[in-house]
């Protein structure tokens, strides 16, 4: 079993791609090598293969990374399943995970920016309801909060003191911003997702 994350940047034409593209590539590069594990196509769309249990953390990471740029957001779909056909380029591979990712992606719009489809309908129903509720918060992330969340995900062992120091902000300002962004609750959802997927 594997997972395929399909995404595209919302409002990409309103921003200079030299601002956000290096960040997108840097994040994708943390989860595999191009083009076997990830590839950007059509200018602002991408696919990434990742272990199923890691997929929700990765899409949270991607969303935070793009929302730190004013006016930008990202649509993301997680498809879980088998990979039947492997090629040197991820966009030329195929299988159940790719089909599920495509189906989930087709349900997205500017408000519903994250969806999941797996071989387990009951889990899909439970997780997509939780994701829809989480999006009420995530779709409102301000640029600073998104930057803080990206930094926390990339440095999970940092204390809040270290985080504040590296962000050049006060600890209280960082803590307040993360609280307003619902970061702890969203990571509770990530842990629940990880447990459900790992137990399948």
Coordinates of C-alpha atoms in Angstrom, one line a residue:
X1 CA 0.0 0.0 0.0
X2 CA 1.1 3.5 -0.7
X3 CA -0.4 7.0 -0.8
X4 CA -0.4 9.5 -3.7
X5 CA -0.9 13.2 -2.8
X6 CA -2.2 15.3 -5.7
X7 CA -2.1 19.1 -5.4
X8 CA -2.4 22.4 -7.1
X9 CA -1.7 25.9 -6.1
X10 CA -4.8 28.2 -5.7
X11 CA -4.3 31.7 -7.2
X12 CA -0.8 30.8 -8.5
X13 CA -1.2 33.2 -11.4
X14 CA -1.6 36.1 -9.0
X15 CA 1.9 35.6 -7.5
X16 CA 5.4 35.4 -8.8
X17 CA 6.3 31.7 -9.1
X18 CA 9.8 32.5 -8.1
X19 CA 8.5 33.3 -4.6
X20 CA 6.6 30.1 -3.9
X21 CA 8.1 27.5 -6.3
X22 CA 11.4 27.1 -4.4
X23 CA 9.5 26.5 -1.1
X24 CA 7.2 23.9 -2.7
X25 CA 10.2 22.1 -4.2
X26 CA 12.1 22.2 -0.9
X27 CA 9.1 20.7 1.0
X28 CA 8.5 18.0 -1.6
X29 CA 12.3 17.2 -1.6
X30 CA 12.0 16.4 2.1
X31 CA 9.8 13.4 1.3
X32 CA 11.6 11.8 -1.7
X33 CA 13.5 12.4 -4.9
X34 CA 12.3 14.0 -8.1
X35 CA 10.9 12.6 -10.4
X36 CA 10.5 9.1 -8.9
X37 CA 8.7 10.3 -5.7
X38 CA 7.4 13.7 -6.8
X39 CA 6.9 15.8 -9.8
X40 CA 5.6 19.3 -10.6
X41 CA 3.6 19.6 -13.9
X42 CA 1.4 22.2 -15.7
X43 CA 3.3 24.8 -13.8
X44 CA 1.4 24.7 -10.5
X45 CA 0.2 21.1 -10.1
X46 CA 2.2 18.2 -8.4
X47 CA 2.1 14.6 -7.3
X48 CA 4.0 13.0 -4.4
X49 CA 4.2 9.4 -3.3
X50 CA 4.6 8.8 0.4
X51 CA 3.9 6.2 3.1
X52 CA 0.1 6.2 3.8
X53 CA 0.6 6.9 7.6
X54 CA 2.7 10.0 6.8
X55 CA 0.3 11.5 4.2
X56 CA -1.8 13.8 6.5
X57 CA 1.3 15.3 8.2
X58 CA 2.7 16.0 4.7
X59 CA -0.4 17.8 3.4
X60 CA -0.5 19.9 6.6
X61 CA 3.1 20.8 6.0
X62 CA 2.4 21.6 2.3
X63 CA -0.6 23.7 3.2
X64 CA 1.3 25.7 5.8
X65 CA 4.2 26.2 3.4
X66 CA 2.0 27.7 0.7
X67 CA -0.3 29.7 2.9
X68 CA 2.7 31.7 4.2
X69 CA 2.5 33.5 0.9
X70 CA -0.2 36.1 0.9
X71 CA -3.2 35.2 -1.3
X72 CA -2.1 31.7 -2.0
X73 CA -3.5 28.3 -0.9
X74 CA -3.3 24.8 -2.1
X75 CA -5.8 22.0 -3.0
X76 CA -4.6 18.6 -1.8
X77 CA -6.0 15.1 -2.2
X78 CA -4.7 11.9 -0.5
X79 CA -5.3 8.6 -2.4
X80 CA -4.4 5.4 -0.6
X81 CA -4.2 2.0 -2.3
X82 CA -2.0 -0.3 -4.3
X83 CA 0.6 0.9 -6.8
X84 CA 0.4 -1.5 -9.8
X85 CA 2.7 0.2 -12.3
X86 CA 6.0 1.9 -11.5
X87 CA 7.8 4.1 -13.8
X88 CA 10.8 6.5 -13.4
X89 CA 8.4 9.4 -13.2
X90 CA 5.7 9.4 -10.6
X91 CA 3.2 11.0 -13.1
X92 CA 3.6 8.0 -15.4
X93 CA 3.0 5.4 -12.7
X94 CA -0.5 4.0 -12.0
X95 CA -2.6 1.9 -9.7
X96 CA -5.4 2.1 -7.1
X97 CA -3.7 4.9 -5.0
X98 CA -3.5 7.1 -8.1
X99 CA -7.1 6.5 -9.1
X100 CA -8.2 7.2 -5.5
X101 CA -6.2 10.4 -5.4
X102 CA -7.7 11.6 -8.7
X103 CA -11.3 10.9 -7.4
X104 CA -10.6 12.8 -4.2
X105 CA -9.0 15.7 -6.1
X106 CA -12.0 16.1 -8.3
X107 CA -14.2 16.8 -5.2
X108 CA -12.1 19.8 -4.2
X109 CA -12.8 23.5 -4.6
X110 CA -11.6 26.8 -3.0
X111 CA -13.3 26.0 0.3
X112 CA -12.9 22.2 0.4
X113 CA -9.2 22.2 -0.1
X114 CA -8.4 18.7 1.3
X115 CA -9.9 15.3 0.8
X116 CA -9.0 11.7 1.2
X117 CA -10.0 8.4 -0.5
X118 CA -8.8 5.0 0.6
X119 CA -10.0 1.3 0.2
X120 CA -11.9 1.7 3.5
X121 CA -15.2 3.6 3.1
X122 CA -15.9 3.8 6.8
X123 CA -12.5 5.3 7.5
X124 CA -13.0 7.8 4.6
X125 CA -16.3 9.0 6.0
X126 CA -14.8 9.4 9.5
X127 CA -11.6 11.2 8.4
X128 CA -13.2 13.4 5.8
X129 CA -15.7 14.7 8.3
X130 CA -12.8 15.5 10.7
X131 CA -10.8 17.1 7.8
X132 CA -13.8 19.3 6.8
X133 CA -14.0 20.6 10.3
X134 CA -10.3 21.2 10.5
X135 CA -10.4 23.1 7.2
X136 CA -12.7 25.7 8.9
X137 CA -9.5 26.6 10.8
X138 CA -6.8 25.7 8.3
X139 CA -8.3 27.8 5.5
X140 CA -8.1 30.8 7.7
X141 CA -4.4 30.5 8.5
X142 CA -2.6 33.9 8.3
X143 CA 0.8 34.1 6.7
X144 CA 2.7 34.3 10.0
X145 CA 0.8 31.4 11.6
X146 CA 1.4 29.3 8.5
X147 CA 5.1 30.1 8.6
X148 CA 5.3 29.1 12.3
X149 CA 3.4 25.8 11.6
X150 CA 5.8 25.0 8.8
X151 CA 8.7 25.6 11.1
X152 CA 7.3 23.5 13.9
X153 CA 6.7 20.6 11.5
X154 CA 10.2 20.8 10.1
X155 CA 11.8 21.0 13.6
X156 CA 9.6 18.8 15.8
X157 CA 12.2 18.6 18.6
X158 CA 12.6 22.3 19.1
X159 CA 11.2 23.7 22.3
X160 CA 9.0 26.8 22.1
X161 CA 11.9 28.9 23.3
X162 CA 14.1 27.6 20.5
X163 CA 11.2 28.1 18.0
X164 CA 10.7 31.7 19.1
X165 CA 14.4 32.4 19.0
X166 CA 14.8 31.1 15.4
X167 CA 11.7 33.0 14.3
X168 CA 13.0 36.1 16.0
X169 CA 9.7 36.5 17.8
X170 CA 8.7 36.4 21.5
X171 CA 7.6 33.1 22.9
X172 CA 4.2 34.4 23.8
X173 CA 3.6 35.8 20.3
X174 CA 4.5 32.4 18.7
X175 CA 2.4 30.5 21.3
X176 CA -0.6 32.8 20.8
X177 CA -0.4 32.5 17.0
X178 CA -0.2 28.7 17.1
X179 CA -3.2 28.6 19.4
X180 CA -5.3 30.8 17.2
X181 CA -4.3 28.6 14.2
X182 CA -5.6 25.5 16.1
X183 CA -2.3 23.8 15.7
X184 CA -2.5 21.4 18.7
X185 CA -6.0 20.2 17.7
X186 CA -5.0 19.7 14.0
X187 CA -2.0 17.6 15.2
X188 CA -4.4 15.6 17.3
X189 CA -6.3 14.8 14.1
X190 CA -3.0 13.9 12.5
X191 CA -2.2 11.4 15.3
X192 CA -5.8 9.9 15.0
X193 CA -5.3 9.6 11.2
X194 CA -1.9 7.9 11.7
X195 CA -3.4 5.4 14.2
X196 CA -6.3 4.5 11.9
X197 CA -4.2 4.0 8.8
X198 CA -1.5 2.1 10.6
X199 CA -4.0 -0.4 12.0
X200 CA -5.4 -1.3 8.6

